[in-house]
Tab-separated table of N, CA and C in Angstrom:
chain	number	residue	atom	x	y	z
B	1	MET	N	-6.199	-42.980	-43.253
B	1	MET	CA	-6.857	-41.768	-42.797
B	1	MET	C	-8.306	-41.790	-43.269
B	2	ALA	N	-9.236	-41.649	-42.367
B	2	ALA	CA	-10.652	-41.735	-42.700
B	2	ALA	C	-11.070	-40.571	-43.579
B	3	GLY	N	-11.809	-40.912	-44.647
B	3	GLY	CA	-12.349	-39.880	-45.517
B	3	GLY	C	-11.370	-39.317	-46.522
B	4	SER	N	-10.147	-39.848	-46.598
B	4	SER	CA	-9.159	-39.265	-47.507
B	4	SER	C	-9.511	-39.490	-48.971
B	5	SER	N	-10.356	-40.501	-49.262
B	5	SER	CA	-10.762	-40.720	-50.648
B	5	SER	C	-12.013	-39.914	-50.991
B	6	HIS	N	-12.545	-39.205	-50.024
B	6	HIS	CA	-13.741	-38.392	-50.206
B	6	HIS	C	-13.379	-37.119	-50.987
B	7	ARG	N	-14.167	-36.818	-52.008
B	7	ARG	CA	-13.927	-35.625	-52.826
B	7	ARG	C	-14.445	-34.384	-52.106
B	8	VAL	N	-13.664	-33.328	-52.184
B	8	VAL	CA	-14.041	-32.058	-51.580
B	8	VAL	C	-15.027	-31.349	-52.506
B	9	THR	N	-16.132	-30.872	-51.942
B	9	THR	CA	-17.118	-30.139	-52.729
B	9	THR	C	-16.955	-28.652	-52.451
B	10	LEU	N	-16.560	-27.929	-53.476
B	10	LEU	CA	-16.349	-26.488	-53.330
B	10	LEU	C	-17.366	-25.680	-54.121
B	11	GLY	N	-18.264	-26.359	-54.789
B	11	GLY	CA	-19.169	-25.654	-55.683
B	11	GLY	C	-18.501	-25.459	-57.032
B	12	PRO	N	-19.069	-24.606	-57.866
B	12	PRO	CA	-18.520	-24.437	-59.209
B	12	PRO	C	-17.114	-23.845	-59.185
B	13	LEU	N	-16.277	-24.351	-60.090
B	13	LEU	CA	-14.918	-23.853	-60.248
B	13	LEU	C	-14.817	-23.142	-61.593
B	14	VAL	N	-13.923	-22.178	-61.658
B	14	VAL	CA	-13.676	-21.433	-62.887
B	14	VAL	C	-12.198	-21.565	-63.211
B	15	ALA	N	-11.901	-21.816	-64.482
B	15	ALA	CA	-10.511	-21.995	-64.896
B	15	ALA	C	-10.131	-20.943	-65.931
B	16	ALA	N	-8.828	-20.781	-66.110
B	16	ALA	CA	-8.321	-19.847	-67.116
B	16	ALA	C	-7.118	-20.458	-67.812
B	17	ILE	N	-7.119	-20.363	-69.138
B	17	ILE	CA	-5.941	-20.680	-69.939
B	17	ILE	C	-5.307	-19.338	-70.268
B	18	ASP	N	-4.071	-19.154	-69.845
B	18	ASP	CA	-3.335	-17.916	-70.104
B	18	ASP	C	-2.156	-18.268	-71.000
B	19	GLN	N	-2.320	-18.065	-72.300
B	19	GLN	CA	-1.266	-18.411	-73.252
B	19	GLN	C	-0.575	-17.119	-73.673
B	20	GLY	N	0.615	-16.887	-73.119
B	20	GLY	CA	1.369	-15.669	-73.406
B	20	GLY	C	2.580	-15.936	-74.276
B	21	THR	N	3.347	-14.890	-74.531
B	21	THR	CA	4.491	-15.034	-75.427
B	21	THR	C	5.627	-15.854	-74.839
B	22	SER	N	5.725	-15.928	-73.529
B	22	SER	CA	6.839	-16.681	-72.946
B	22	SER	C	6.403	-17.935	-72.200
B	23	SER	N	5.108	-18.071	-71.904
B	23	SER	CA	4.658	-19.261	-71.182
B	23	SER	C	3.155	-19.459	-71.343
B	24	THR	N	2.740	-20.661	-70.957
B	24	THR	CA	1.322	-21.007	-70.895
B	24	THR	C	1.017	-21.380	-69.453
B	25	ARG	N	-0.145	-20.946	-68.965
B	25	ARG	CA	-0.584	-21.317	-67.616
B	25	ARG	C	-2.038	-21.759	-67.668
B	26	PHE	N	-2.373	-22.684	-66.784
B	26	PHE	CA	-3.765	-23.065	-66.565
B	26	PHE	C	-4.012	-22.915	-65.081
B	27	LEU	N	-5.043	-22.164	-64.723
B	27	LEU	CA	-5.338	-21.855	-63.325
B	27	LEU	C	-6.785	-22.213	-63.027
B	28	VAL	N	-7.036	-22.732	-61.833
B	28	VAL	CA	-8.399	-23.074	-61.424
B	28	VAL	C	-8.702	-22.364	-60.108
B	29	PHE	N	-9.854	-21.683	-60.097
B	29	PHE	CA	-10.272	-20.880	-58.952
B	29	PHE	C	-11.606	-21.365	-58.405
B	30	ASN	N	-11.804	-21.157	-57.101
B	30	ASN	CA	-13.113	-21.320	-56.485
B	30	ASN	C	-13.946	-20.124	-56.944
B	31	SER	N	-15.080	-20.368	-57.583
B	31	SER	CA	-15.869	-19.266	-58.152
B	31	SER	C	-16.513	-18.384	-57.089
B	32	LYS	N	-16.673	-18.891	-55.888
B	32	LYS	CA	-17.323	-18.108	-54.835
B	32	LYS	C	-16.336	-17.234	-54.065
B	33	THR	N	-15.089	-17.712	-53.906
B	33	THR	CA	-14.113	-16.981	-53.092
B	33	THR	C	-12.957	-16.403	-53.907
B	34	ALA	N	-12.840	-16.794	-55.170
B	34	ALA	CA	-11.732	-16.398	-56.059
B	34	ALA	C	-10.388	-16.961	-55.592
B	35	GLU	N	-10.429	-17.949	-54.700
B	35	GLU	CA	-9.194	-18.580	-54.226
B	35	GLU	C	-8.587	-19.424	-55.349
B	36	LEU	N	-7.292	-19.239	-55.579
B	36	LEU	CA	-6.573	-20.066	-56.543
B	36	LEU	C	-6.367	-21.436	-55.917
B	37	LEU	N	-6.918	-22.465	-56.545
B	37	LEU	CA	-6.844	-23.819	-55.996
B	37	LEU	C	-5.658	-24.597	-56.550
B	38	SER	N	-5.339	-24.361	-57.813
B	38	SER	CA	-4.225	-25.074	-58.432
B	38	SER	C	-3.863	-24.391	-59.744
B	39	HIS	N	-2.621	-24.588	-60.157
B	39	HIS	CA	-2.188	-24.067	-61.454
B	39	HIS	C	-0.938	-24.815	-61.904
B	40	HIS	N	-0.629	-24.650	-63.166
B	40	HIS	CA	0.611	-25.201	-63.725
B	40	HIS	C	1.058	-24.268	-64.842
B	41	GLN	N	2.367	-24.131	-64.996
B	41	GLN	CA	2.927	-23.233	-66.002
B	41	GLN	C	4.032	-23.943	-66.774
B	42	VAL	N	4.068	-23.704	-68.090
B	42	VAL	CA	5.094	-24.270	-68.966
B	42	VAL	C	5.688	-23.134	-69.790
B	43	GLU	N	7.008	-23.049	-69.810
B	43	GLU	CA	7.689	-22.042	-70.622
B	43	GLU	C	7.618	-22.414	-72.099
B	44	ILE	N	7.570	-21.408	-72.963
B	44	ILE	CA	7.524	-21.587	-74.412
B	44	ILE	C	8.860	-21.127	-74.990
B	45	LYS	N	9.436	-21.963	-75.864
B	45	LYS	CA	10.687	-21.579	-76.524
B	45	LYS	C	10.384	-20.577	-77.629
B	46	GLN	N	11.243	-19.596	-77.745
B	46	GLN	CA	11.132	-18.624	-78.821
B	46	GLN	C	12.376	-18.712	-79.689
B	47	SER	N	12.207	-18.442	-80.978
B	47	SER	CA	13.370	-18.368	-81.862
B	47	SER	C	13.419	-16.964	-82.455
B	48	PHE	N	14.604	-16.550	-82.794
B	48	PHE	CA	14.839	-15.206	-83.309
B	48	PHE	C	15.623	-15.322	-84.613
B	49	PRO	N	14.933	-15.677	-85.722
B	49	PRO	CA	15.633	-15.945	-86.978
B	49	PRO	C	16.333	-14.721	-87.569
B	50	LYS	N	15.830	-13.550	-87.274
B	50	LYS	CA	16.457	-12.302	-87.721
B	50	LYS	C	16.204	-11.254	-86.652
B	51	GLU	N	16.975	-10.199	-86.681
B	51	GLU	CA	16.801	-9.131	-85.712
B	51	GLU	C	15.370	-8.586	-85.772
B	52	GLY	N	14.715	-8.534	-84.615
B	52	GLY	CA	13.355	-8.020	-84.532
B	52	GLY	C	12.271	-9.054	-84.774
B	53	TRP	N	12.640	-10.247	-85.194
B	53	TRP	CA	11.665	-11.307	-85.445
B	53	TRP	C	11.612	-12.240	-84.245
B	54	VAL	N	10.406	-12.601	-83.852
B	54	VAL	CA	10.211	-13.569	-82.777
B	54	VAL	C	9.225	-14.613	-83.292
B	55	GLU	N	9.632	-15.873	-83.232
B	55	GLU	CA	8.766	-16.952	-83.706
B	55	GLU	C	8.641	-18.034	-82.644
B	56	GLU	N	7.506	-18.751	-82.696
B	56	GLU	CA	7.263	-19.865	-81.784
B	56	GLU	C	6.643	-21.014	-82.561
B	57	ASP	N	6.916	-22.224	-82.121
B	57	ASP	CA	6.367	-23.423	-82.754
B	57	ASP	C	4.906	-23.573	-82.330
B	58	PRO	N	3.953	-23.493	-83.266
B	58	PRO	CA	2.536	-23.581	-82.897
B	58	PRO	C	2.154	-24.907	-82.251
B	59	LYS	N	2.820	-25.988	-82.647
B	59	LYS	CA	2.510	-27.285	-82.028
B	59	LYS	C	2.996	-27.321	-80.583
B	60	GLU	N	4.110	-26.658	-80.302
B	60	GLU	CA	4.593	-26.571	-78.923
B	60	GLU	C	3.630	-25.741	-78.076
B	61	ILE	N	3.093	-24.679	-78.654
B	61	ILE	CA	2.119	-23.857	-77.929
B	61	ILE	C	0.909	-24.706	-77.544
B	62	LEU	N	0.351	-25.423	-78.513
B	62	LEU	CA	-0.823	-26.261	-78.246
B	62	LEU	C	-0.504	-27.343	-77.218
B	63	GLN	N	0.645	-27.986	-77.353
B	63	GLN	CA	1.035	-29.032	-76.405
B	63	GLN	C	1.182	-28.464	-74.993
B	64	SER	N	1.678	-27.225	-74.893
B	64	SER	CA	1.836	-26.608	-73.573
B	64	SER	C	0.478	-26.383	-72.905
B	65	VAL	N	-0.542	-26.067	-73.702
B	65	VAL	CA	-1.894	-25.899	-73.148
B	65	VAL	C	-2.392	-27.233	-72.595
B	66	TYR	N	-2.244	-28.297	-73.404
B	66	TYR	CA	-2.659	-29.629	-72.942
B	66	TYR	C	-1.932	-30.014	-71.657
B	67	GLU	N	-0.612	-29.808	-71.640
B	67	GLU	CA	0.179	-30.200	-70.468
B	67	GLU	C	-0.254	-29.433	-69.226
B	68	CYS	N	-0.460	-28.134	-69.366
B	68	CYS	CA	-0.876	-27.334	-68.212
B	68	CYS	C	-2.230	-27.780	-67.673
B	69	MET	N	-3.164	-28.065	-68.580
B	69	MET	CA	-4.482	-28.519	-68.142
B	69	MET	C	-4.385	-29.875	-67.442
B	70	GLU	N	-3.630	-30.794	-68.031
B	70	GLU	CA	-3.490	-32.129	-67.433
B	70	GLU	C	-2.842	-32.061	-66.056
B	71	ARG	N	-1.748	-31.324	-65.938
B	71	ARG	CA	-1.031	-31.256	-64.651
B	71	ARG	C	-1.880	-30.581	-63.578
B	72	THR	N	-2.585	-29.527	-63.958
B	72	THR	CA	-3.439	-28.841	-62.987
B	72	THR	C	-4.551	-29.762	-62.508
B	73	CYS	N	-5.170	-30.490	-63.425
B	73	CYS	CA	-6.241	-31.419	-63.042
B	73	CYS	C	-5.699	-32.550	-62.178
B	74	GLU	N	-4.482	-33.013	-62.455
B	74	GLU	CA	-3.860	-34.027	-61.593
B	74	GLU	C	-3.677	-33.489	-60.179
B	75	LYS	N	-3.221	-32.241	-60.065
B	75	LYS	CA	-3.022	-31.627	-58.745
B	75	LYS	C	-4.354	-31.496	-58.001
B	76	LEU	N	-5.411	-31.102	-58.727
B	76	LEU	CA	-6.730	-30.992	-58.096
B	76	LEU	C	-7.207	-32.353	-57.602
B	77	THR	N	-7.004	-33.382	-58.405
B	77	THR	CA	-7.401	-34.738	-58.016
B	77	THR	C	-6.647	-35.169	-56.764
B	78	GLN	N	-5.358	-34.832	-56.684
B	78	GLN	CA	-4.572	-35.162	-55.487
B	78	GLN	C	-5.101	-34.440	-54.252
B	79	LEU	N	-5.722	-33.284	-54.467
B	79	LEU	CA	-6.332	-32.535	-53.364
B	79	LEU	C	-7.770	-32.975	-53.105
B	80	ASN	N	-8.196	-34.051	-53.804
B	80	ASN	CA	-9.567	-34.573	-53.711
B	80	ASN	C	-10.617	-33.563	-54.163
B	81	ILE	N	-10.234	-32.704	-55.089
B	81	ILE	CA	-11.174	-31.743	-55.666
B	81	ILE	C	-11.653	-32.308	-56.996
B	82	ASP	N	-12.961	-32.391	-57.156
B	82	ASP	CA	-13.562	-32.990	-58.344
B	82	ASP	C	-13.458	-32.039	-59.536
B	83	ILE	N	-12.716	-32.444	-60.565
B	83	ILE	CA	-12.534	-31.577	-61.733
B	83	ILE	C	-13.820	-31.425	-62.548
B	84	ALA	N	-14.801	-32.277	-62.301
B	84	ALA	CA	-16.098	-32.131	-62.977
B	84	ALA	C	-16.794	-30.838	-62.556
B	85	ASN	N	-16.322	-30.228	-61.469
B	85	ASN	CA	-16.902	-28.967	-61.008
B	85	ASN	C	-16.356	-27.752	-61.752
B	86	ILE	N	-15.411	-27.957	-62.685
B	86	ILE	CA	-14.957	-26.840	-63.524
B	86	ILE	C	-16.092	-26.548	-64.501
B	87	LYS	N	-16.725	-25.415	-64.328
B	87	LYS	CA	-17.927	-25.079	-65.101
B	87	LYS	C	-17.673	-24.050	-66.199
B	88	ALA	N	-16.539	-23.375	-66.146
B	88	ALA	CA	-16.231	-22.373	-67.170
B	88	ALA	C	-14.719	-22.264	-67.318
B	89	ILE	N	-14.285	-21.994	-68.554
B	89	ILE	CA	-12.862	-21.778	-68.824
B	89	ILE	C	-12.736	-20.515	-69.671
B	90	GLY	N	-11.995	-19.553	-69.152
B	90	GLY	CA	-11.688	-18.342	-69.913
B	90	GLY	C	-10.348	-18.525	-70.613
B	91	VAL	N	-10.157	-17.811	-71.705
B	91	VAL	CA	-8.927	-17.943	-72.483
B	91	VAL	C	-8.343	-16.561	-72.761
B	92	THR	N	-7.058	-16.408	-72.474
B	92	THR	CA	-6.318	-15.225	-72.915
B	92	THR	C	-5.245	-15.716	-73.873
B	93	ASN	N	-4.895	-14.871	-74.817
B	93	ASN	CA	-3.915	-15.303	-75.806
B	93	ASN	C	-2.973	-14.166	-76.181
B	94	GLN	N	-2.041	-14.491	-77.059
B	94	GLN	CA	-1.078	-13.512	-77.543
B	94	GLN	C	-1.759	-12.620	-78.577
B	95	ARG	N	-2.060	-11.414	-78.220
B	95	ARG	CA	-2.792	-10.523	-79.127
B	95	ARG	C	-2.001	-10.160	-80.377
B	96	GLU	N	-0.718	-9.965	-80.244
B	96	GLU	CA	0.081	-9.504	-81.377
B	96	GLU	C	0.771	-10.642	-82.113
B	97	THR	N	0.309	-11.851	-81.947
B	97	THR	CA	0.930	-12.996	-82.606
B	97	THR	C	0.013	-13.489	-83.718
B	98	THR	N	0.628	-13.826	-84.850
B	98	THR	CA	-0.133	-14.271	-86.013
B	98	THR	C	0.249	-15.698	-86.359
B	99	LEU	N	-0.754	-16.485	-86.698
B	99	LEU	CA	-0.537	-17.875	-87.085
B	99	LEU	C	-1.439	-18.180	-88.272
B	100	VAL	N	-0.874	-18.812	-89.291
B	100	VAL	CA	-1.635	-19.203	-90.472
B	100	VAL	C	-1.574	-20.716	-90.577
B	101	TRP	N	-2.732	-21.344	-90.823
B	101	TRP	CA	-2.756	-22.794	-90.937
B	101	TRP	C	-3.546	-23.209	-92.167
B	102	ASP	N	-3.325	-24.433	-92.585
B	102	ASP	CA	-4.004	-25.003	-93.746
B	102	ASP	C	-5.453	-25.279	-93.369
B	103	LYS	N	-6.388	-24.722	-94.131
B	103	LYS	CA	-7.805	-24.865	-93.776
B	103	LYS	C	-8.302	-26.294	-93.919
B	104	GLU	N	-7.634	-27.115	-94.725
B	104	GLU	CA	-8.080	-28.494	-94.910
B	104	GLU	C	-7.447	-29.459	-93.913
B	105	THR	N	-6.176	-29.282	-93.617
B	105	THR	CA	-5.498	-30.217	-92.716
B	105	THR	C	-5.468	-29.725	-91.275
B	106	GLY	N	-5.623	-28.423	-91.087
B	106	GLY	CA	-5.512	-27.860	-89.748
B	106	GLY	C	-4.076	-27.715	-89.288
B	107	GLU	N	-3.128	-28.060	-90.142
B	107	GLU	CA	-1.710	-27.967	-89.789
B	107	GLU	C	-1.208	-26.537	-90.003
B	108	PRO	N	-0.328	-26.064	-89.125
B	108	PRO	CA	0.235	-24.725	-89.318
B	108	PRO	C	1.121	-24.696	-90.559
B	109	LEU	N	1.094	-23.565	-91.274
B	109	LEU	CA	1.928	-23.406	-92.460
B	109	LEU	C	3.319	-22.890	-92.112
B	110	TYR	N	3.439	-22.294	-90.937
B	110	TYR	CA	4.714	-21.714	-90.520
B	110	TYR	C	4.651	-21.516	-89.013
B	111	ASN	N	5.736	-21.094	-88.437
B	111	ASN	CA	5.753	-20.769	-87.014
B	111	ASN	C	4.802	-19.617	-86.712
B	112	ALA	N	4.399	-19.510	-85.455
B	112	ALA	CA	3.651	-18.343	-85.001
B	112	ALA	C	4.620	-17.166	-85.008
B	113	ILE	N	4.180	-16.044	-85.562
B	113	ILE	CA	5.020	-14.857	-85.656
B	113	ILE	C	4.536	-13.865	-84.610
B	114	ALA	N	5.404	-13.573	-83.644
B	114	ALA	CA	5.051	-12.671	-82.550
B	114	ALA	C	5.536	-11.263	-82.869
B	115	LEU	N	4.750	-10.292	-82.498
B	115	LEU	CA	5.124	-8.895	-82.654
B	115	LEU	C	5.614	-8.421	-81.295
B	116	LYS	N	6.903	-8.595	-81.053
B	116	LYS	CA	7.471	-8.273	-79.750
B	116	LYS	C	8.672	-7.364	-79.956
B	117	HIS	N	8.616	-6.185	-79.410
B	117	HIS	CA	9.704	-5.216	-79.536
B	117	HIS	C	10.022	-4.917	-80.995
B	118	THR	N	9.011	-4.942	-81.846
B	118	THR	CA	9.212	-4.618	-83.252
B	118	THR	C	8.116	-3.672	-83.690
B	119	THR	N	8.212	-3.220	-84.906
B	119	THR	CA	7.177	-2.339	-85.441
B	119	THR	C	6.300	-3.120	-86.400
B	120	ASN	N	5.168	-2.561	-86.738
B	120	ASN	CA	4.291	-3.200	-87.715
B	120	ASN	C	4.990	-3.357	-89.052
B	121	GLU	N	5.866	-2.421	-89.384
B	121	GLU	CA	6.588	-2.504	-90.653
B	121	GLU	C	7.424	-3.777	-90.709
B	122	CYS	N	8.114	-4.088	-89.629
B	122	CYS	CA	8.925	-5.311	-89.582
B	122	CYS	C	8.032	-6.531	-89.723
B	123	TYR	N	6.902	-6.523	-89.035
B	123	TYR	CA	5.974	-7.644	-89.107
B	123	TYR	C	5.461	-7.816	-90.528
B	124	LEU	N	5.059	-6.716	-91.141
B	124	LEU	CA	4.542	-6.780	-92.501
B	124	LEU	C	5.594	-7.290	-93.470
B	125	THR	N	6.817	-6.808	-93.330
B	125	THR	CA	7.902	-7.264	-94.194
B	125	THR	C	8.088	-8.764	-94.051
B	126	HIS	N	8.093	-9.255	-92.822
B	126	HIS	CA	8.251	-10.689	-92.554
B	126	HIS	C	7.133	-11.473	-93.229
B	127	SER	N	5.899	-11.001	-93.101
B	127	SER	CA	4.757	-11.705	-93.683
B	127	SER	C	4.826	-11.744	-95.197
B	128	VAL	N	5.164	-10.616	-95.802
B	128	VAL	CA	5.242	-10.553	-97.261
B	128	VAL	C	6.340	-11.476	-97.770
B	129	ILE	N	7.500	-11.454	-97.124
B	129	ILE	CA	8.600	-12.338	-97.526
B	129	ILE	C	8.165	-13.789	-97.414
B	130	PHE	N	7.510	-14.139	-96.316
B	130	PHE	CA	7.078	-15.520	-96.123
B	130	PHE	C	6.109	-15.949	-97.214
B	131	PHE	N	5.080	-15.150	-97.466
B	131	PHE	CA	4.071	-15.557	-98.438
B	131	PHE	C	4.578	-15.519	-99.874
B	132	CYS	N	5.503	-14.640	-100.171
B	132	CYS	CA	6.109	-14.661	-101.507
B	132	CYS	C	6.951	-15.916	-101.675
B	133	HIS	N	7.643	-16.291	-100.631
B	133	HIS	CA	8.484	-17.488	-100.663
B	133	HIS	C	7.636	-18.757	-100.764
B	134	HIS	N	6.470	-18.750	-100.157
B	134	HIS	CA	5.577	-19.908	-100.138
B	134	HIS	C	4.328	-19.620	-100.969
B	135	SER	N	4.500	-19.101	-102.167
B	135	SER	CA	3.376	-18.629	-102.975
B	135	SER	C	2.390	-19.722	-103.358
B	136	THR	N	2.745	-20.993	-103.167
B	136	THR	CA	1.801	-22.069	-103.484
B	136	THR	C	0.596	-22.040	-102.556
B	137	TYR	N	0.699	-21.347	-101.413
B	137	TYR	CA	-0.407	-21.282	-100.469
B	137	TYR	C	-1.394	-20.176	-100.811
B	138	VAL	N	-1.005	-19.282	-101.696
B	138	VAL	CA	-1.867	-18.157	-102.038
B	138	VAL	C	-2.673	-18.506	-103.275
B	139	ASN	N	-3.991	-18.340	-103.214
B	139	ASN	CA	-4.859	-18.631	-104.368
B	139	ASN	C	-4.859	-17.483	-105.347
């Protein structure tokens, strides 16, 4: 087919990373028309160690972002859309989720703790129990 290797020029593209409590998505839009050109979504596993507690593996969250971006860019390439035209990326995240990591290694100290269908009191109790149990991390 003539011209099938030709890249489509759509002008600047805008992307969004949407990292929520149950999934991660990466979406790419035409900045002039707001048309969704491609996207990919990955579900995130949650664990419930105690009633009212919701936790997620921070490394799985990060990996899901990478996977969504890679798959979306692969789909755009298959559509002959040049990913170099992605000029901006917006990020949304889990507002009520807390993650603590080691400032020297960058490694997470524990799972991400989500505040979902719980009260601040439950969250605070969970945090205090965790840090008392892992007191070597507190200066």
